[in-house]
Short mmCIF file of C-alpha atoms in Angstrom, two decimals:
data_model
loop_
_atom_site.label_atom_id
_atom_site.label_comp_id
_atom_site.label_asym_id
_atom_site.label_seq_id
_atom_site.Cartn_x
_atom_site.Cartn_y
_atom_site.Cartn_z
CA MET A 1 9.76 104.07 86.85
CA LYS A 2 10.36 101.98 89.96
CA ASN A 3 9.90 103.63 93.35
CA PHE A 4 12.48 102.68 95.98
CA ILE A 5 12.23 103.83 99.61
CA PHE A 6 15.62 103.76 101.34
CA VAL A 7 15.30 103.83 105.13
CA SER A 8 18.10 105.65 106.98
CA PRO A 9 20.16 106.38 103.85
CA ASN A 10 22.54 108.57 105.89
CA PHE A 11 23.91 105.79 108.15
CA PRO A 12 26.40 104.32 107.69
CA THR A 13 27.73 107.37 105.90
CA ASN A 14 28.89 105.39 102.85
CA TYR A 15 25.34 104.20 102.08
CA TRP A 16 24.63 107.23 99.94
CA GLN A 17 26.44 105.28 97.23
CA PHE A 18 23.61 102.72 97.12
CA CYS A 19 21.21 105.62 96.51
CA ARG A 20 23.41 107.20 93.84
CA GLU A 21 23.60 103.99 91.82
CA LEU A 22 19.85 103.43 92.11
CA LYS A 23 19.20 106.95 90.82
CA ASN A 24 21.74 106.47 88.01
CA ASN A 25 19.71 103.42 86.97
CA GLY A 26 16.58 105.53 86.57
CA ILE A 27 14.93 104.56 89.86
CA ASN A 28 12.97 107.07 91.92
CA VAL A 29 14.91 107.10 95.21
CA LEU A 30 12.94 108.25 98.27
CA GLY A 31 14.70 108.57 101.61
CA ILE A 32 13.25 108.38 105.12
CA GLY A 33 15.45 109.36 108.04
CA ASP A 34 15.62 111.29 111.30
CA GLN A 35 18.57 113.54 110.42
CA PRO A 36 17.69 117.06 109.23
CA TYR A 37 17.96 117.41 105.47
CA ASP A 38 20.48 120.25 105.72
CA GLU A 39 22.82 117.97 107.71
CA LEU A 40 22.88 115.21 105.10
CA LEU A 41 25.97 114.77 102.96
CA PRO A 42 25.78 116.78 99.71
CA GLN A 43 26.33 113.50 97.83
CA LEU A 44 23.18 112.10 99.46
CA HIS A 45 21.20 115.21 98.51
CA GLU A 46 22.12 114.57 94.89
CA SER A 47 21.26 110.87 95.15
CA LEU A 48 17.69 111.25 96.44
CA ASN A 49 14.62 112.37 94.54
CA GLU A 50 12.98 113.32 97.83
CA TYR A 51 13.67 113.02 101.56
CA TYR A 52 11.11 112.73 104.35
CA LYS A 53 12.39 113.58 107.84
CA VAL A 54 10.75 111.88 110.81
CA ASP A 55 11.30 112.80 114.44
CA SER A 56 12.48 109.26 115.18
CA LEU A 57 12.90 106.13 113.11
CA GLU A 58 12.04 104.24 116.30
CA ASN A 59 8.47 105.56 116.01
CA TYR A 60 6.78 103.17 113.60
CA ASN A 61 3.71 105.38 113.13
CA ASP A 62 5.91 108.25 111.92
CA VAL A 63 7.68 106.03 109.41
CA TYR A 64 4.37 104.49 108.30
CA ARG A 65 3.01 107.97 107.56
CA ALA A 66 6.13 108.77 105.55
CA VAL A 67 5.64 105.64 103.41
CA ALA A 68 1.93 106.50 103.00
CA PHE A 69 2.87 110.01 101.84
CA PHE A 70 5.33 108.69 99.26
CA THR A 71 2.75 106.14 98.06
CA PHE A 72 0.13 108.87 97.63
CA LYS A 73 2.58 111.14 95.78
CA TYR A 74 4.48 108.65 93.61
CA GLY A 75 2.24 105.60 93.38
CA ARG A 76 2.96 102.01 94.31
CA ILE A 77 6.26 101.44 96.12
CA ASP A 78 8.35 98.67 94.56
CA PHE A 79 11.05 98.28 97.23
CA ILE A 80 11.60 99.27 100.86
CA GLU A 81 15.10 98.62 102.17
CA SER A 82 17.64 99.92 104.68
CA ASN A 83 20.49 97.39 104.13
CA ASN A 84 20.91 97.79 107.88
CA GLU A 85 20.56 95.01 110.48
CA TYR A 86 19.00 97.35 113.01
CA TRP A 87 16.03 98.19 110.79
CA LEU A 88 15.36 94.76 109.21
CA GLU A 89 12.30 94.16 111.38
CA MET A 90 10.82 97.56 110.57
CA ASP A 91 11.58 97.07 106.86
CA ALA A 92 9.67 93.77 106.93
CA ARG A 93 6.73 95.27 108.82
CA LEU A 94 6.44 98.12 106.32
CA ARG A 95 6.54 95.72 103.37
CA THR A 96 3.83 93.61 104.98
CA ASP A 97 1.59 96.57 105.81
CA PHE A 98 1.93 98.07 102.31
CA ASN A 99 1.82 94.70 100.47
CA ILE A 100 5.31 95.12 98.98
CA ARG A 101 6.43 91.61 98.08
CA THR A 102 10.03 92.27 96.99
CA GLY A 103 11.56 91.42 100.33
CA PHE A 104 11.09 89.57 103.61
CA GLN A 105 7.72 89.92 105.32
CA THR A 106 6.93 89.96 109.04
CA GLU A 107 6.21 86.23 108.97
CA ASP A 108 9.76 85.59 107.69
CA LEU A 109 11.49 87.32 110.58
CA PRO A 110 11.94 84.41 113.03
CA ARG A 111 14.23 82.42 110.73
CA ILE A 112 16.34 85.41 109.72
CA LYS A 113 16.61 87.18 113.10
CA PHE A 114 16.63 84.52 115.82
CA LYS A 115 19.81 82.47 116.09
CA SER A 116 17.90 79.49 117.48
CA LYS A 117 15.58 79.49 114.44
CA MET A 118 18.41 79.86 111.90
CA LYS A 119 19.90 76.50 112.81
CA LYS A 120 17.06 74.49 111.25
CA TYR A 121 17.59 76.15 107.87
CA TYR A 122 21.36 75.72 107.99
CA GLN A 123 20.81 72.04 108.73
CA GLN A 124 18.36 71.78 105.83
CA ALA A 125 21.19 73.06 103.67
CA GLY A 126 23.39 70.23 104.95
CA ILE A 127 25.60 72.50 107.08
CA PRO A 128 26.40 71.37 110.65
CA VAL A 129 25.63 73.68 113.57
CA ALA A 130 27.01 74.00 117.10
CA ARG A 131 25.07 72.29 119.86
CA TRP A 132 22.90 74.76 121.72
CA GLN A 133 20.43 75.35 124.53
CA MET A 134 18.28 78.35 125.39
CA ALA A 135 19.83 79.98 128.46
CA ASP A 136 16.53 80.00 130.33
CA SER A 137 17.68 78.65 133.69
CA ILE A 138 20.91 77.85 135.49
CA GLY A 139 19.82 74.22 135.87
CA ASN A 140 19.22 73.70 132.15
CA CYS A 141 22.50 75.41 131.33
CA LEU A 142 24.42 73.20 133.76
CA ASP A 143 22.88 70.10 132.17
CA PHE A 144 23.96 71.37 128.76
CA ILE A 145 27.48 72.21 129.99
CA ARG A 146 27.88 68.72 131.42
CA GLU A 147 27.40 67.49 127.85
CA VAL A 148 29.58 69.97 125.92
CA LYS A 149 32.00 71.12 128.68
CA TYR A 150 33.29 74.64 129.31
CA PRO A 151 33.83 77.10 127.74
CA VAL A 152 30.43 78.03 126.31
CA ILE A 153 29.16 81.12 124.49
CA VAL A 154 26.02 83.02 125.52
CA LYS A 155 24.44 85.72 123.37
CA PRO A 156 21.03 87.30 122.71
CA ASP A 157 18.88 85.05 120.52
CA ASN A 158 17.93 88.14 118.53
CA GLY A 159 21.02 90.31 118.63
CA VAL A 160 23.10 92.53 116.39
CA GLY A 161 26.83 91.92 116.07
CA ALA A 162 28.76 90.75 119.13
CA SER A 163 27.11 93.02 121.70
CA HIS A 164 26.16 91.27 124.97
CA THR A 165 28.02 88.13 123.85
CA TYR A 166 30.13 86.36 126.47
CA LYS A 167 32.43 83.38 126.82
CA LEU A 168 31.83 81.54 130.10
CA ASN A 169 34.56 79.36 131.57
CA SER A 170 33.20 78.23 134.95
CA ASP A 171 30.12 77.78 137.13
CA SER A 172 30.89 81.05 138.90
CA GLU A 173 30.92 82.93 135.58
CA LEU A 174 27.62 81.27 134.67
CA ILE A 175 26.07 82.43 137.95
CA ASN A 176 27.42 85.96 137.39
CA PHE A 177 25.94 85.96 133.90
CA PHE A 178 22.47 85.12 135.21
CA ALA A 179 22.82 87.80 137.89
CA SER A 180 23.80 90.53 135.41
CA ARG A 181 22.14 89.51 132.13
CA GLU A 182 19.93 92.01 130.37
CA PRO A 183 16.43 91.46 131.79
CA GLY A 184 13.68 90.26 129.47
CA VAL A 185 16.12 89.29 126.69
CA PRO A 186 16.15 85.62 125.56
CA TYR A 187 19.72 84.28 125.42
CA ILE A 188 21.05 81.26 123.58
CA MET A 189 23.97 79.16 124.84
CA GLU A 190 26.27 77.33 122.42
CA GLU A 191 29.28 75.10 122.73
CA PHE A 192 32.53 76.95 122.07
CA ILE A 193 33.98 76.34 118.62
CA HIS A 194 37.72 76.85 118.08
CA ALA A 195 37.53 78.49 114.67
CA GLU A 196 38.00 81.56 112.55
CA ILE A 197 34.99 83.17 110.88
CA ASN A 198 34.68 82.90 107.10
CA SER A 199 31.85 84.74 105.39
CA TYR A 200 29.89 84.45 102.18
CA ASP A 201 29.05 87.93 100.91
CA ALA A 202 26.82 87.99 97.86
CA ILE A 203 24.27 89.93 95.87
CA ILE A 204 21.31 87.68 95.05
CA ASP A 205 18.81 88.26 92.23
CA SER A 206 15.01 87.84 92.29
CA GLN A 207 15.33 84.14 91.43
CA GLY A 208 17.73 83.38 94.28
CA ASN A 209 20.83 83.23 92.06
CA PRO A 210 24.12 85.01 92.86
CA VAL A 211 24.97 88.07 90.78
CA PHE A 212 28.21 88.65 92.70
CA GLU A 213 30.08 86.60 95.31
CA THR A 214 33.04 87.16 97.61
CA GLY A 215 33.92 86.56 101.26
CA ASN A 216 35.98 87.70 104.20
CA CYS A 217 37.93 86.15 107.05
CA THR A 218 37.95 87.27 110.69
CA PRO A 219 40.90 85.69 112.52
CA ILE A 220 40.39 87.76 115.72
CA SER A 221 37.19 87.39 117.74
CA ILE A 222 34.73 90.27 117.34
CA MET A 223 33.44 89.28 120.80
CA ASP A 224 36.89 89.96 122.30
CA SER A 225 37.11 93.22 120.37
CA VAL A 226 33.86 94.42 121.94
CA ASN A 227 34.28 92.98 125.46
CA TYR A 228 38.00 93.49 126.01
CA GLY A 229 38.86 96.40 123.73
CA ASP A 230 40.99 94.26 121.44
CA GLU A 231 41.88 95.38 117.94
CA ALA A 232 39.43 94.61 115.13
CA VAL A 233 41.03 92.71 112.25
CA PHE A 234 39.53 91.07 109.19
CA TYR A 235 40.17 90.92 105.47
CA ILE A 236 38.46 90.38 102.15
CA LEU A 237 39.69 87.16 100.60
CA LYS A 238 41.59 87.26 97.35
CA GLU A 239 39.53 84.31 96.17
CA LEU A 240 36.44 82.76 97.71
CA ALA A 241 37.00 79.17 98.82
CA GLU A 242 34.88 76.70 96.88
CA ASP A 243 33.39 75.10 100.01
CA THR A 244 32.32 78.55 101.24
CA ARG A 245 30.77 79.30 97.85
CA GLN A 246 28.77 76.07 97.89
CA ALA A 247 27.73 76.51 101.53
CA GLY A 248 26.66 80.10 100.82
CA ARG A 249 24.59 79.13 97.80
CA ALA A 250 22.93 76.28 99.72
CA THR A 251 22.10 78.71 102.54
CA VAL A 252 20.56 81.16 100.06
CA LYS A 253 18.22 78.44 98.81
CA SER A 254 17.35 77.15 102.28
CA PHE A 255 16.45 80.59 103.63
CA GLY A 256 14.62 81.65 100.46
CA VAL A 257 16.75 84.72 99.79
CA LYS A 258 15.80 86.91 96.84
CA SER A 259 16.81 90.42 95.72
CA ARG A 260 19.24 91.02 98.58
CA PHE A 261 22.82 91.77 99.55
CA VAL A 262 23.70 89.13 102.18
CA HIS A 263 26.46 88.37 104.67
CA PHE A 264 26.46 84.76 105.90
CA GLU A 265 28.93 83.71 108.59
CA PHE A 266 30.54 80.29 108.97
CA PHE A 267 33.04 78.80 111.37
CA ARG A 268 36.11 77.21 109.81
CA LEU A 269 37.47 74.78 112.40
CA LEU A 270 41.03 75.48 113.53
CA SER A 271 41.26 72.04 115.16
CA ASP A 272 39.38 68.76 115.16
CA HIS A 273 36.13 69.04 117.10
CA GLU A 274 34.77 65.87 118.67
CA GLY A 275 31.32 64.98 117.38
CA ILE A 276 31.38 67.67 114.68
CA GLY A 277 34.27 67.40 112.27
CA LYS A 278 37.88 67.80 111.34
CA LYS A 279 40.13 70.85 111.18
CA GLY A 280 39.30 73.00 108.16
CA MET A 281 35.63 72.03 107.97
CA LEU A 282 32.89 74.67 107.73
CA MET A 283 30.10 75.01 110.28
CA ALA A 284 27.16 77.41 110.44
CA LEU A 285 27.33 80.55 112.58
CA GLU A 286 24.56 82.96 111.56
CA VAL A 287 22.91 84.69 108.62
CA ASN A 288 22.76 88.45 108.14
CA MET A 289 20.31 89.59 105.49
CA ARG A 290 22.19 92.78 104.66
CA PRO A 291 25.69 93.80 103.55
CA CYS A 292 28.60 93.20 105.90
CA GLY A 293 28.73 96.26 108.12
CA GLY A 294 30.52 99.57 108.03
CA PHE A 295 32.93 100.18 105.17
CA THR A 296 33.11 96.53 104.07
CA PRO A 297 31.38 97.27 100.73
CA ASP A 298 34.21 99.70 99.98
CA MET A 299 36.77 97.06 100.97
CA ILE A 300 35.14 94.62 98.56
CA ASN A 301 35.44 97.25 95.85
CA TYR A 302 39.15 97.68 96.58
CA ALA A 303 39.76 93.92 96.59
CA ARG A 304 37.87 93.30 93.35
CA ASP A 305 38.45 96.57 91.47
CA THR A 306 34.69 96.84 91.10
CA ASN A 307 31.64 98.68 92.49
CA VAL A 308 29.25 96.57 94.56
CA TYR A 309 26.99 99.57 95.11
CA LYS A 310 26.35 99.55 91.35
CA ILE A 311 26.10 95.75 91.15
CA TRP A 312 23.42 95.82 93.87
CA ALA A 313 21.57 98.69 92.17
CA ASP A 314 21.76 96.84 88.84
CA MET A 315 20.20 93.81 90.52
CA ILE A 316 17.37 95.99 91.84
CA ALA A 317 16.78 97.74 88.50
CA PHE A 318 17.54 95.02 85.94
CA ASP A 319 17.96 91.76 87.93
CA HIS A 320 21.49 91.36 86.50
CA THR A 321 24.64 93.40 86.03
CA GLU A 322 27.21 94.04 83.34
CA LYS A 323 29.65 95.57 85.82
CA ASP A 324 33.15 94.11 85.47
CA ILE A 325 35.20 92.62 88.27
CA GLY A 326 38.66 93.95 87.54
CA GLY A 327 41.00 92.09 89.88
CA TYR A 328 41.63 89.79 92.82
CA HIS A 329 43.46 91.17 95.85
CA TYR A 330 43.38 90.96 99.63
CA CYS A 331 41.94 93.99 101.40
CA GLY A 332 42.75 94.13 105.11
CA PHE A 333 41.06 96.12 107.87
CA ALA A 334 42.76 97.02 111.15
CA GLY A 335 40.96 98.98 113.85
CA LEU A 336 43.34 100.24 116.57
CA ARG A 337 42.46 101.32 120.11
CA ASP A 338 43.14 104.69 121.70
CA HIS A 339 43.93 103.08 125.08
CA LYS A 340 46.85 101.09 123.62
CA SER A 341 50.34 102.32 122.82
CA TYR A 342 51.52 100.97 119.48
CA VAL A 343 55.07 100.63 118.16
CA LEU A 344 54.26 102.48 114.92
CA SER A 345 52.78 105.96 114.93
CA HIS A 346 50.20 106.98 112.35
CA GLU A 347 52.88 108.83 110.43
CA GLU A 348 55.14 105.77 110.40
CA ILE A 349 52.28 103.55 109.24
CA MET A 350 51.53 105.93 106.38
CA GLU A 351 55.19 106.17 105.43
CA LYS A 352 55.57 102.39 105.28
CA TYR A 353 52.18 101.39 103.84
CA GLY A 354 50.83 104.56 102.25
CA SER A 355 50.93 103.13 98.72
CA HIS A 356 48.70 100.24 99.88
CA ILE A 357 46.31 102.13 102.16
CA LYS A 358 42.97 102.98 100.57
CA MET A 359 41.21 104.50 103.56
CA THR A 360 42.11 105.67 107.05
CA GLY A 361 40.34 107.75 109.66
CA ARG A 362 38.52 107.93 112.97
CA LEU A 363 35.31 106.06 113.73
CA PRO A 364 32.43 107.56 115.74
CA GLU A 365 31.77 106.06 119.16
CA THR A 366 28.72 104.20 117.83
CA LEU A 367 31.04 102.05 115.69
CA ALA A 368 34.30 102.23 117.63
CA ALA A 369 33.30 99.68 120.29
CA ALA A 370 33.26 96.91 117.70
CA MET A 371 35.65 98.23 115.06
CA GLY A 372 38.30 100.33 116.81
CA ASN A 373 38.98 104.07 117.09
CA GLN A 374 41.55 104.52 114.32
CA ILE A 375 41.05 102.43 111.19
CA TYR A 376 43.22 101.43 108.23
CA MET A 377 42.22 99.60 105.06
CA ALA A 378 44.96 98.40 102.74
CA VAL A 379 45.23 96.25 99.61
CA PHE A 380 47.88 93.57 98.99
CA ASP A 381 48.48 90.91 96.38
CA SER A 382 49.92 88.28 98.74
CA LYS A 383 48.92 86.84 102.10
CA GLU A 384 52.49 87.38 103.34
CA GLU A 385 52.24 91.12 102.72
CA LEU A 386 48.84 91.24 104.40
CA ASN A 387 50.10 89.40 107.49
CA ALA A 388 53.12 91.70 107.75
CA PHE A 389 50.78 94.71 107.64
CA PHE A 390 48.69 93.30 110.50
CA ASP A 391 51.77 92.38 112.53
CA ASP A 392 53.23 95.87 112.18
CA LEU A 393 50.02 97.73 113.02
CA LEU A 394 49.10 95.58 116.01
CA ALA A 395 52.55 95.56 117.62
CA VAL A 396 52.36 97.26 121.03
CA LYS A 397 55.20 98.77 123.03
CA HIS A 398 56.82 96.37 125.51
CA THR A 399 56.01 98.58 128.48
CA GLN A 400 52.31 97.97 127.94
CA THR A 401 50.63 95.55 130.29
CA GLY A 402 48.14 92.96 129.11
CA ARG A 403 44.47 92.94 129.98
#
């Protein structure tokens, strides 16, 4: 029997489904987390063979002792995984310290965590990248800006999501950034790319081959959602574009991905970009060596009439899956803001789109900054229906002032 340690299986709350499918496949599922056992979802209780509570997952020594305990009790650990961006570095350190070779090691972290290091591997895959410069001094940044022109994007070189990411439009904004930037954090500066984000979301087997592939599109900037309180909008594609599929597979090979659920992000140019390419072309953005965040796995299930939690667990247990993909639909996500006054009330949204809506509810504050306070996920067969859904939900009352 394989032993699988799942780090932080309680967050996000839907991740208990990964554990359930592992256990259904005959794997010994061992959880490590900092939430009291009695506070875990009943479904997670049923999906774990044993749970080890630590005072804090931030304390590596505590987590190390938990892994050592499970190793002593159950024997060699075959997998350690959190499927969570925040814990990828700790996952890798634990694998390295316990000689678990079924995932990235500490030595692999630079290319999968630092945006400046990722670019080399995208380029090796034949995928163009935005011009960039480490934001280490105002002088170097001004030299770079003279080459690429304003606006530019600055963000932590090793960051999660769109937090602390800014669009700078002038020298004064650049000076303000240096005056207020988070101290001690390396930042990268990139030329601004007028594009939407297209992703390659896939489950990769132990040989680096895709077991399952799909993708999503983000037409509204996540950066603006975080910084300005804009709505969060994205959708699972009805069919993955062939150029995204090929770019995703090339990226898998270049980064040496094996036995993982991945979320790779690409720019799709919305206009011609001098020195880079024509409208519609793909460019590299960044790799994420974990599933797309939040409830996106559930959205993929709705769009494909399938179960990616099971497909992933089948990959872990058997290195393949027999799970069917039942259909091809769009699944849209809209995250609305409490500080805005919308034309349609919740009741009116449900009355109009209730037959399409698969999930709705409130997000905790830890997720609301990026994804919105009130969320809706709905399935449609046509892009026209999907766009009408977004237009209706995002319409604000005329009395509302802009930002």
